[in-house]
Coordinates of C-alpha atoms and ligand atoms in Angstrom, one line a residue:
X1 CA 0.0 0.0 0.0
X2 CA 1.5 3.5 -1.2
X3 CA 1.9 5.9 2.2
X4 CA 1.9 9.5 1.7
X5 CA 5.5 10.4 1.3
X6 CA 6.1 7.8 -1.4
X7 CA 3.3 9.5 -3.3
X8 CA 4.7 13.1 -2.4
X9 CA 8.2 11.3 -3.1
X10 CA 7.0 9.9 -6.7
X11 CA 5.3 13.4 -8.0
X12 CA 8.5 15.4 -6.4
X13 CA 11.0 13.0 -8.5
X14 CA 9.1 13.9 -11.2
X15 CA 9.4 17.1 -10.9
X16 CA 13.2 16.9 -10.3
X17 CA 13.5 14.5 -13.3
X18 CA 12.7 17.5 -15.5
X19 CA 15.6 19.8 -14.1
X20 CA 18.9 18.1 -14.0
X21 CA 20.1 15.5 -16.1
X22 CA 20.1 11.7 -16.2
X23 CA 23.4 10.9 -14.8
X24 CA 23.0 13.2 -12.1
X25 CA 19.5 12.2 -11.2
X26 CA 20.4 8.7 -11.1
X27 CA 23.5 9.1 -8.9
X28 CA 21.8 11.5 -6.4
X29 CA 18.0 10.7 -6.2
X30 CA 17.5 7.1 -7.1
X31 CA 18.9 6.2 -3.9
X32 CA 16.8 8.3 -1.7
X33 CA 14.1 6.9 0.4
X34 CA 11.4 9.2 1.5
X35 CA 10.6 8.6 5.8
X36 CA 8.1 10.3 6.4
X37 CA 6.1 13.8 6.6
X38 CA 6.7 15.1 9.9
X39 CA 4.8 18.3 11.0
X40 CA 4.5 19.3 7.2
X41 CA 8.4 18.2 6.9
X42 CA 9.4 15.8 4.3
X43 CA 12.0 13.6 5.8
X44 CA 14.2 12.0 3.5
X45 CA 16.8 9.2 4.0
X46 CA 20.2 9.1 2.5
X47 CA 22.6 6.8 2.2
X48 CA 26.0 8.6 4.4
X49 CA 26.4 12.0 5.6
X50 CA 28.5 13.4 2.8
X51 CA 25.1 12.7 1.2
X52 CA 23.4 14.6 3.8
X53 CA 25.8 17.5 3.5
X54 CA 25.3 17.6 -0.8
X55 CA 21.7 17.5 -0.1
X56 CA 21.5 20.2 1.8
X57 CA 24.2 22.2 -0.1
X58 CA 23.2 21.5 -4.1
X59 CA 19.6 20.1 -3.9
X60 CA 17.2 22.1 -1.3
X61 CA 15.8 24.5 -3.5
X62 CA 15.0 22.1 -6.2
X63 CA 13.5 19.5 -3.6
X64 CA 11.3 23.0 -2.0
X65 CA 10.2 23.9 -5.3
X66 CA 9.1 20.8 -6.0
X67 CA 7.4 20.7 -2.9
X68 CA 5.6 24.3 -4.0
X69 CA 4.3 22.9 -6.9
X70 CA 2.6 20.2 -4.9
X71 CA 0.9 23.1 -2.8
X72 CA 3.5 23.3 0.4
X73 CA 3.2 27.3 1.1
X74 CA 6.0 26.8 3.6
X75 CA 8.0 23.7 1.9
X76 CA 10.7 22.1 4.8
X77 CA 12.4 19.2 3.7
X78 CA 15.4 17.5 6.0
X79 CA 17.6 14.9 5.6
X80 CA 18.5 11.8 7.7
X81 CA 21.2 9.3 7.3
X82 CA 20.1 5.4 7.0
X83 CA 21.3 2.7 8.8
X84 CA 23.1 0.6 5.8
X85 CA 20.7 -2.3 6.8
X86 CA 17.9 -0.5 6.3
X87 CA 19.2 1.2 3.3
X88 CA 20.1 -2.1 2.0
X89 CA 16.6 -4.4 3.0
X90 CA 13.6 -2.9 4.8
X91 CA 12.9 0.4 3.4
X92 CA 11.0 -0.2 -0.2
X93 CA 12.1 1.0 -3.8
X94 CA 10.7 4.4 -4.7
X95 CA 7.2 4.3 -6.5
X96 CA 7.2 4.2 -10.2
X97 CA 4.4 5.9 -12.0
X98 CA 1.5 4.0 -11.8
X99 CA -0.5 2.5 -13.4
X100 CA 1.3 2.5 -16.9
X101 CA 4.9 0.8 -15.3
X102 CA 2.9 -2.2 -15.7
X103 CA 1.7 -2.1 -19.0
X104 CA 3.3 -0.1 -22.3
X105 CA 6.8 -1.1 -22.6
X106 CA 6.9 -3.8 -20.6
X107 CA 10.3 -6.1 -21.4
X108 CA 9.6 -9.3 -22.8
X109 CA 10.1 -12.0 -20.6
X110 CA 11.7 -15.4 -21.9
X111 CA 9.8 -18.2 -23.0
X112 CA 8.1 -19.8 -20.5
X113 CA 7.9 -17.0 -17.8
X114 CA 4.7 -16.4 -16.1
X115 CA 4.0 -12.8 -16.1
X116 CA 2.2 -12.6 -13.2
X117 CA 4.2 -10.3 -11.6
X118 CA 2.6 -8.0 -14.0
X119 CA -0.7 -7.7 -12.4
X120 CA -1.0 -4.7 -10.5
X121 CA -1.7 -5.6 -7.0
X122 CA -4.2 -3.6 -6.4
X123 CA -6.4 -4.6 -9.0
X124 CA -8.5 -6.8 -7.3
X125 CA -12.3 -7.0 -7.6
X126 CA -12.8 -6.2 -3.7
X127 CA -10.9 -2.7 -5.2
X128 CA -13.4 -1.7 -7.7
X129 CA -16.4 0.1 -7.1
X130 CA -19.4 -1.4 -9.0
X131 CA -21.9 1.3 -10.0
X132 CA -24.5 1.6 -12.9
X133 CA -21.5 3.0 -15.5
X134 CA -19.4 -0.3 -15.0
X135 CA -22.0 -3.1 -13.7
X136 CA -22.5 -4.9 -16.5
X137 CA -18.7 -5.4 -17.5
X138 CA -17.7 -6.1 -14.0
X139 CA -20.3 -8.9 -13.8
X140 CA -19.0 -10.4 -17.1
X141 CA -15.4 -9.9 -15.9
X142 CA -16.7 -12.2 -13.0
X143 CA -18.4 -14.3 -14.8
X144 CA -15.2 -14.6 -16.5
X145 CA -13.2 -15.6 -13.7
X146 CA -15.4 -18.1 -12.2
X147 CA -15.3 -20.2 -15.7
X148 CA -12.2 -19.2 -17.9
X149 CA -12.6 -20.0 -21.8
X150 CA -16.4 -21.3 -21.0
X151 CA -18.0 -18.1 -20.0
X152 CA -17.7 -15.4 -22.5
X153 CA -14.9 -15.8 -25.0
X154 CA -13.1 -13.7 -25.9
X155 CA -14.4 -11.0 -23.3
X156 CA -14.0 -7.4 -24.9
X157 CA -14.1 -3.9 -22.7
X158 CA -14.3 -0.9 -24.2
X159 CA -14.2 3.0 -22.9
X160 CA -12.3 6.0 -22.7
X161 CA -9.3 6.6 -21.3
X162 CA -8.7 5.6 -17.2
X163 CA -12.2 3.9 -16.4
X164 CA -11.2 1.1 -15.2
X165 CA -10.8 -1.4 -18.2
X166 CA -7.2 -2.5 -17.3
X167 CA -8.1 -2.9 -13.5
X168 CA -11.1 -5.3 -14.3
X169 CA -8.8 -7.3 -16.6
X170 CA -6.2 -7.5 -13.5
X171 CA -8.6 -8.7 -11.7
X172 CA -9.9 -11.5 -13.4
X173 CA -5.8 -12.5 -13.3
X174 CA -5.4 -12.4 -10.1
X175 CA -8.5 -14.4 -9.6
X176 CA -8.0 -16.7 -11.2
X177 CA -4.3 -16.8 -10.5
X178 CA -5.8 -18.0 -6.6
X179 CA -8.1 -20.2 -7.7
X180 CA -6.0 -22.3 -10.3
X181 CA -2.1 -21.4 -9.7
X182 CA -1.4 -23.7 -12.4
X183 CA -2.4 -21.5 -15.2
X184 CA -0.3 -19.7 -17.5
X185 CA -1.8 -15.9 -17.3
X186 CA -0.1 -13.3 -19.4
X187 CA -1.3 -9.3 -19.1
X188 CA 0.6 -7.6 -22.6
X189 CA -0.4 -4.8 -24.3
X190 CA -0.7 -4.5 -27.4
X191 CA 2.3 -2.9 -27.9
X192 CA 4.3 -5.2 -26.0
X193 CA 2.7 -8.0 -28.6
X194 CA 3.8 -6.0 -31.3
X195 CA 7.3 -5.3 -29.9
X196 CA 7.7 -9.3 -29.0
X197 CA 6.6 -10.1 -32.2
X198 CA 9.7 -7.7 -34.0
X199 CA 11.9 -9.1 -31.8
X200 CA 11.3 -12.5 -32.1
X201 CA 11.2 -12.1 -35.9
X202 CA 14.7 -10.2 -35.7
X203 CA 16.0 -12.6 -33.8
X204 CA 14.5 -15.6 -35.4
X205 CA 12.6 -16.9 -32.3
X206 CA 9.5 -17.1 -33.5
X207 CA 9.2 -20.7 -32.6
X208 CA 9.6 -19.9 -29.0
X209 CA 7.5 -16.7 -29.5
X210 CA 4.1 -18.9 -31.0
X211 CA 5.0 -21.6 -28.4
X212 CA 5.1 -18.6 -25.7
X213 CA 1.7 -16.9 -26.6
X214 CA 0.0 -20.1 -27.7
X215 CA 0.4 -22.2 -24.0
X216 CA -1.2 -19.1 -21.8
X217 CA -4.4 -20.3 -20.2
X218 CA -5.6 -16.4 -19.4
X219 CA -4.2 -13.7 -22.3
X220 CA -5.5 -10.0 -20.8
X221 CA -4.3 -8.0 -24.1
X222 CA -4.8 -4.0 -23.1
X223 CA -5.3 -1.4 -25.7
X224 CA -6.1 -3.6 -29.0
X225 CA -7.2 -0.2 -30.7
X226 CA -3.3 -0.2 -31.3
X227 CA -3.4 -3.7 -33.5
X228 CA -5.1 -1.1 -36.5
X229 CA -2.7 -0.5 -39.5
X230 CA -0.5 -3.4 -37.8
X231 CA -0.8 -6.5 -40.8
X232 CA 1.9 -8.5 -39.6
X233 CA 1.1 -7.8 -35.9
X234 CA -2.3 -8.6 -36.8
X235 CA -2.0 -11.4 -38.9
X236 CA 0.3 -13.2 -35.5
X237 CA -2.4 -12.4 -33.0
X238 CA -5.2 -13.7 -35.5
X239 CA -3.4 -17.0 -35.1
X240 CA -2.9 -16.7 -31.5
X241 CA -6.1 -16.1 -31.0
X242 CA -7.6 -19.0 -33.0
X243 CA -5.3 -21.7 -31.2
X244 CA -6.1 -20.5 -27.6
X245 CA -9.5 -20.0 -28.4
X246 CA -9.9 -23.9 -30.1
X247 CA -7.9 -25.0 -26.9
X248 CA -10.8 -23.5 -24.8
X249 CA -8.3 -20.7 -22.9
X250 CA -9.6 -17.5 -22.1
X251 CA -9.2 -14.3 -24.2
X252 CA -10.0 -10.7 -22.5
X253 CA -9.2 -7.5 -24.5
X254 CA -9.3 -3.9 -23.7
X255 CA -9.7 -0.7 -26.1
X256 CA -10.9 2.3 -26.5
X257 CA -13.6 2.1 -28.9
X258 CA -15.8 -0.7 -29.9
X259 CA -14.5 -3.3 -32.2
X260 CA -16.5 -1.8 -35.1
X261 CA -14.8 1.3 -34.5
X262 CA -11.3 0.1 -35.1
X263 CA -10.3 1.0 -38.5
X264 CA -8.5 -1.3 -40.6
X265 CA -9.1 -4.1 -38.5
X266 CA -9.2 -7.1 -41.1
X267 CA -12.5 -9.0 -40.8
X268 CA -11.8 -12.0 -40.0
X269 CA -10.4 -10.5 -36.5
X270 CA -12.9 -8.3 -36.2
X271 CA -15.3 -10.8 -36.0
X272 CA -13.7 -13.1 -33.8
X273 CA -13.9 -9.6 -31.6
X274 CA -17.5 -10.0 -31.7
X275 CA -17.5 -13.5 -31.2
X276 CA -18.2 -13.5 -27.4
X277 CA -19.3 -10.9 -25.1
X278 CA -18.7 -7.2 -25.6
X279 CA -19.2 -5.0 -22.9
X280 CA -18.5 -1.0 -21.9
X281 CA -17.8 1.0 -19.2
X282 CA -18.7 4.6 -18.9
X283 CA -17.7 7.4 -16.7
X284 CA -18.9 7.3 -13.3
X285 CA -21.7 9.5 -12.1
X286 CA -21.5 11.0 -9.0
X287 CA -22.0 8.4 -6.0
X288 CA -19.6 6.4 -7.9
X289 CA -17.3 8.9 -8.2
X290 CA -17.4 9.6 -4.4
X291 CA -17.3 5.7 -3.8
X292 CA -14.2 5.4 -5.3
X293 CA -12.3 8.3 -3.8
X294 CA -13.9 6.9 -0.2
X295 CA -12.4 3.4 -1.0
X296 CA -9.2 5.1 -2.3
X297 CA -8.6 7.0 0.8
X298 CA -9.5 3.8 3.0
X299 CA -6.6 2.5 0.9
X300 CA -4.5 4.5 2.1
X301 CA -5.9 4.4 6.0
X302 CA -6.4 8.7 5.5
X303 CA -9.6 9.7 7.0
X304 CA -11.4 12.3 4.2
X305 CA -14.5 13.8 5.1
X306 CA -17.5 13.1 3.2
X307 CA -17.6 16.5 2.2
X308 CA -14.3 16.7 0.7
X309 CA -14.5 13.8 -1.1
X310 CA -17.8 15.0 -2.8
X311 CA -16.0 18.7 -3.7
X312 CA -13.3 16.3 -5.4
X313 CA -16.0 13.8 -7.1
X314 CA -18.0 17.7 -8.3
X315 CA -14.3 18.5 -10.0
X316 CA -13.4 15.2 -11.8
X317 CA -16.1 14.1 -13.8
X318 CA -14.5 11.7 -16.4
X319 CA -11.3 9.9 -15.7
X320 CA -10.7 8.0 -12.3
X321 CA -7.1 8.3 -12.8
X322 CA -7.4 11.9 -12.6
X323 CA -10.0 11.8 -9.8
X324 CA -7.5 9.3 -7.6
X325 CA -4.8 12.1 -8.5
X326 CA -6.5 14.6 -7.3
X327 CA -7.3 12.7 -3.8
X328 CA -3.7 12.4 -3.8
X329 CA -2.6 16.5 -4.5
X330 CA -5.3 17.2 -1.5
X331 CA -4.1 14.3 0.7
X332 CA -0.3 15.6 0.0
X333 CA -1.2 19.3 0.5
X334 CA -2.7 18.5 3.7
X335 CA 0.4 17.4 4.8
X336 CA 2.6 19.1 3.6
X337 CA 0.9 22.2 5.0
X338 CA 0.4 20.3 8.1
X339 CA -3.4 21.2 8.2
X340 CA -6.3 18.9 8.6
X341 CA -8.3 18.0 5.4
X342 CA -11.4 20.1 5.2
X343 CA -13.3 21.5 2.3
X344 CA -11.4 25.2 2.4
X345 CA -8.1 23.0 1.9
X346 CA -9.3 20.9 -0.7
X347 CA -10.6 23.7 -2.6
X348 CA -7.4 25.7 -2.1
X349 CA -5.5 22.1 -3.4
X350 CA -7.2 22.2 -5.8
X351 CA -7.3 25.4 -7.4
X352 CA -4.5 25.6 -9.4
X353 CA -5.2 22.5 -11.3
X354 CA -8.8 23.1 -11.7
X355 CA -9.3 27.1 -12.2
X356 CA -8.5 26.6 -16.1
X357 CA -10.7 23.6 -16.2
X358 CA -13.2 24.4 -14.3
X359 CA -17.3 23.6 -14.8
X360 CA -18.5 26.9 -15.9
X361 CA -21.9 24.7 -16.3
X362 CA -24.6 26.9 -15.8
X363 CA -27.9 25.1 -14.3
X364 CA -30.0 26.4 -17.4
X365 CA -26.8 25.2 -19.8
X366 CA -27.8 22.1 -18.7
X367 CA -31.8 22.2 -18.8
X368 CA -31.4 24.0 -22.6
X369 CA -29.0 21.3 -23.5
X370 CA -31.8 18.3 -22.4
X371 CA -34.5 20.2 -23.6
X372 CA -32.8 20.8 -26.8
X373 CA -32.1 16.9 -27.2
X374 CA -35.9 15.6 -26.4
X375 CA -37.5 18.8 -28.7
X376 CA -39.0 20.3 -25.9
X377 CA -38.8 23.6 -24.2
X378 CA -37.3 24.8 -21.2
X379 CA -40.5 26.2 -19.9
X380 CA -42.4 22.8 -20.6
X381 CA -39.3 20.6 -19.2
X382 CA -39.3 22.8 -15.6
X383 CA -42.7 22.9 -15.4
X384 CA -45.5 20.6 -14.0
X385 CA -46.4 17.9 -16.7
X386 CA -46.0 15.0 -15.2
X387 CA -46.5 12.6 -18.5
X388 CA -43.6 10.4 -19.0
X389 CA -42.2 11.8 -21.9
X390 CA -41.5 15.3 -19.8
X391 CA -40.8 13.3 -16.4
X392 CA -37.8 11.6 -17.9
X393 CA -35.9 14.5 -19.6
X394 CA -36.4 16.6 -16.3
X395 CA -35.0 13.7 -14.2
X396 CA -31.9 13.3 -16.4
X397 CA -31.9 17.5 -16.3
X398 CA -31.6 17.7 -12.6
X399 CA -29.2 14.5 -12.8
X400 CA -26.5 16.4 -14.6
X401 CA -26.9 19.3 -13.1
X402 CA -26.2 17.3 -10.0
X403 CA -23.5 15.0 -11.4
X404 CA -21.8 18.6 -13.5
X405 CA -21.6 21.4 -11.6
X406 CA -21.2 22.5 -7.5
X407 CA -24.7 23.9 -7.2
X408 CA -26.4 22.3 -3.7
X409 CA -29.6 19.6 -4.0
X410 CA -31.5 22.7 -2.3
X411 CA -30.0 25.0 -5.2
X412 CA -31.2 22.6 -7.9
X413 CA -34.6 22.1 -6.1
X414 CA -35.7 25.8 -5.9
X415 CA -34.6 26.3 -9.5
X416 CA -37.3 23.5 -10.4
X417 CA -39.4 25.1 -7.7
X418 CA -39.1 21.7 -6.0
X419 CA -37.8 20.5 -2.5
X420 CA -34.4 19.3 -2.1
X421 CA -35.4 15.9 -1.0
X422 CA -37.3 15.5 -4.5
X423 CA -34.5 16.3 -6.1
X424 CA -32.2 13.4 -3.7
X425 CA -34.6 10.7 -4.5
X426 CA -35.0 11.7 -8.3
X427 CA -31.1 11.6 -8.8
X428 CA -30.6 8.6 -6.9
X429 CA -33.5 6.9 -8.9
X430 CA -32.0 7.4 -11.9
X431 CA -29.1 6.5 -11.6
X432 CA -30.2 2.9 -10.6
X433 CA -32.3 3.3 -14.2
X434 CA -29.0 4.1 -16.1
X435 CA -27.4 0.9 -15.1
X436 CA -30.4 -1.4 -16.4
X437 CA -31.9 0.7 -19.1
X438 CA -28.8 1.3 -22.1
X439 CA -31.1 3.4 -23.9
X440 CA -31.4 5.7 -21.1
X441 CA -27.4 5.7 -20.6
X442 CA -26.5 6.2 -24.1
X443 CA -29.1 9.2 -23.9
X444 CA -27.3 10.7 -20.4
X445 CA -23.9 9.8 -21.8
X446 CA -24.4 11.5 -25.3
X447 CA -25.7 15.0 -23.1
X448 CA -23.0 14.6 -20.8
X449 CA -20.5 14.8 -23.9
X450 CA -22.5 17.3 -25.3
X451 CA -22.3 19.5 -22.5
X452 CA -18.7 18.7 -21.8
X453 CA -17.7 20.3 -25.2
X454 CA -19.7 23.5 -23.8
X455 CA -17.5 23.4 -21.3
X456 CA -14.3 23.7 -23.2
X457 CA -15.9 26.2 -25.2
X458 CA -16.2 28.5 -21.8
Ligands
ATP501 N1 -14.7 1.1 -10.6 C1 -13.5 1.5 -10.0 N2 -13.3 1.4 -8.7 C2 -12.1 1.7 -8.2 N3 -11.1 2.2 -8.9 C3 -11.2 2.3 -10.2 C4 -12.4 1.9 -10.9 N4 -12.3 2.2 -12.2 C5 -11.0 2.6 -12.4 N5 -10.4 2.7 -11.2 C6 -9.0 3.2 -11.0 O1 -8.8 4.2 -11.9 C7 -7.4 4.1 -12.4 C8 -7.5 4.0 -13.9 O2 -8.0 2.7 -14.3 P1 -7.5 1.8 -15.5 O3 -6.0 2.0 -15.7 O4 -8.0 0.4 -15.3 O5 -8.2 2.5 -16.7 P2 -8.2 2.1 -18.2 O6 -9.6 2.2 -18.6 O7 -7.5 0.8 -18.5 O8 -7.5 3.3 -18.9 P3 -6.6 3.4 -20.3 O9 -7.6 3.7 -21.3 O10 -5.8 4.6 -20.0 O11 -5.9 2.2 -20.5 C9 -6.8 2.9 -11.7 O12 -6.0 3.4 -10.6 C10 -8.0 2.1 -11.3 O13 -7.7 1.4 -10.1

């Protein structure tokens, strides 16, 4: 489990990273450990005390303006000399950036090596939040898991960028992983395919390369968007495919877009695509939103009030990688300023990040925009009918507004002239609805883009 200073300690490397150069990075920083914040101090261990003395001499403005940009107002960092043991055994390796170390890039591994190790531990099921955006894609990733190669094969998760597609596929690894150690499980992305595949054809090894892809039990392939325009890479994987398929071993792929959406795809693998269950995952709506940062910070054993975690769930609408970041640039703030997490420091955390970005959303932006969209107008849509085909629009109207901007449930209610509790229930109601009812989601998720290119336009 990450603690705080690692996190502080990742984001601050990367900040130093980009102001001196590789040789002296690597001789200075990559043996650092970070100890602990102390009092809104970031301790730091170092190796000897000729260490300690460079530190303090060559690197203590960099490390406190790296500590600014993270939000310290009064950035103190000090130095400590490890124990060699310590150096040498207990304390752990500083974070790489996470989630992609895992995935794009990733060295090959020889013949016969179970990449395992390249599930992300905390990718488990019990870590994902299920809510009405993902439900149906986390219950066919279980489904999944429970009976490789007889559920749904192969398994294919779409959606945009940092939703959650490459955690579900982890998950179904390490799953399965418990349940049947014996299997061969290999997590690649596409990308890695592809650069195995050159390799092996440089090297003439592409014996050992078919006999490496063709024995896994469990291939997780992420990003398969990247196979387009790809012939040979294609034309490998289509025969990879077919022999772990006939052999009954599961296939789970990842991309961003549907596969009728992947331009020159050949055919015959675009079908096989479609030959078992495809599934999508959309951005989170609100409760979801705040269920995840509520896990996240559980993760991490930091108590955040409820009512910071819904200002951060109000800022992040789209991509839970961001959201999880911006947990983080709050958590880190906190203690860096060594004050207690509350709304006032979240917002101030935040600012910087968010000011260019963000939701200028007006409350009527939203009711023109779902007005607009069922042919109705706003008077009509805020008014009293209670037929269905007003009802519905309204609902998904004060949903947005809920889900988009900061305005308060009693806000939204007297701008419908209704109570704050109708409004509650109404949201909550619907929200249930999108995850049974795709018509309805497609509707909400097709406003939600709509009114998200507004936003830009602000
Ligand atoms: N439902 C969820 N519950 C908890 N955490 C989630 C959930 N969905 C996504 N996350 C977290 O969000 C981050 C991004 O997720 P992930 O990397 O799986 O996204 P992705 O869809 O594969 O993105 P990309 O398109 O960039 O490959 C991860 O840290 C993941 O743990």
């Amino acid at each position: 489990m990450p603690n705080i200073s690692q996190e502080i300690w990742s984001d601050v490397l990367d900040y130093v990273r980009k102001s001196i150069s590789d040789v002296e990075y690597h001789t200075w920083f990559a043996h650092v450990r970070p100890l602990g914040v102390q009092g809104g101090e970031l301790v730091l261990g170092v190796r000897n005390s000729f260490a300690q003395e460079w530190f303090r001499d060559h690197y203590l403005d960099l490390l406190e303006n790296a500590l600014r940009h993270l939000g310290a107002q009064h950035p103190k960092v000090s130095f400590q000399v490890l124990p060699a043991v310590q150096d040498a055994m207990i304390l752990p390796e500083p974070r790489e950036p996470e989630p992609r170390s895992a995935r794009a890039g990733t060295p090959a591994a020889p013949a016969g090596d179970n990449l395992r190790k390249n599930l992300n531990p905390k990718y488990v099921f019990e870590h994902f939040v299920v809510g009405p955006n993902n439900n149906l894609a986390h219950a066919a990733a279980v489904a999944v898991a429970e009976s490789p190669g007889r559920a749904y094969n192969p398994l294919f998760i779409y959606g945009d960028v940092g939703l959650g597609k490459t955690h579900l596929m982890h998950a179904v690894g390490h799953y399965v992983s418990e349940r049947h150690p014996e299997m061969r499980i290999e997590y690649v992305s596409t990308e890695t395919f592809t650069n195995d595949l050159i390799n092996a054809i440089r090297e003439d090894r592409m014996t050992a390369f078919r006999n490496r892809y063709r024995s896994i039990d469990l291939l997780l392939v992420d990003d398969i968007q990247f196979l387009a325009g790809k012939e040979r890479t294609q034309e490998e994987f289509f025969h990879t495919f077919n022999a772990l398929h006939e052999n009954h071993k599961q296939i789970i792929l990842s991309s961003d877009r549907p596969p009728r959406d992947i331009q020159t795809l050949e055919n015959r693998l675009r079908s096989r695509f479609e030959w078992g269950l495809i599934t999508d995952i959309q951005s989170p709506e609100f409760e979801t939103r705040v269920a995840i940062l509520k896990m996240n910070a559980e993760f991490r054993r930091i108590n955040v009030p409820q009512d910071v975690l819904e200002l951060i769930a109000k800022q992040v609408t789209s991509n839970i990688r961001e959201l999880e970041g911006a947990l983080m640039r709050v958590i880190a703030f906190a203690s860096l300023n060594n004050v207690e997490i509350t709304r006032a420091v979240a917002a101030k955390a935040l600012f910087e990040v968010f000011t260019a970005t963000e939701i200028h959303l007006e409350m009527r932006d939203i009711v023109k925009a779902v007005a607009d969209h069922y042919g109705m107008s706003v008077e009509v849509l805020k008014g009293s009918s209670r037929t269905r085909d007003v009802v519905v629009p309204r609902q998904i109207a004060m949903y947005l507004i809920r889900d988009m901007t900061t305005h308060s449930l009693p806000e939204i209610g007297q701008f419908f002239g209704r109570d704050h509790s109708t409004v509650l229930y109404t949201t909550q109601k619907l929200s249930e609805q999108i995850g049974k009812d795709s018509e309805l989601s497609a509707a909400v998720q097709a406003l939600r883009q709509r009114l998200q290119g507004l936003e830009s336009e602000v």
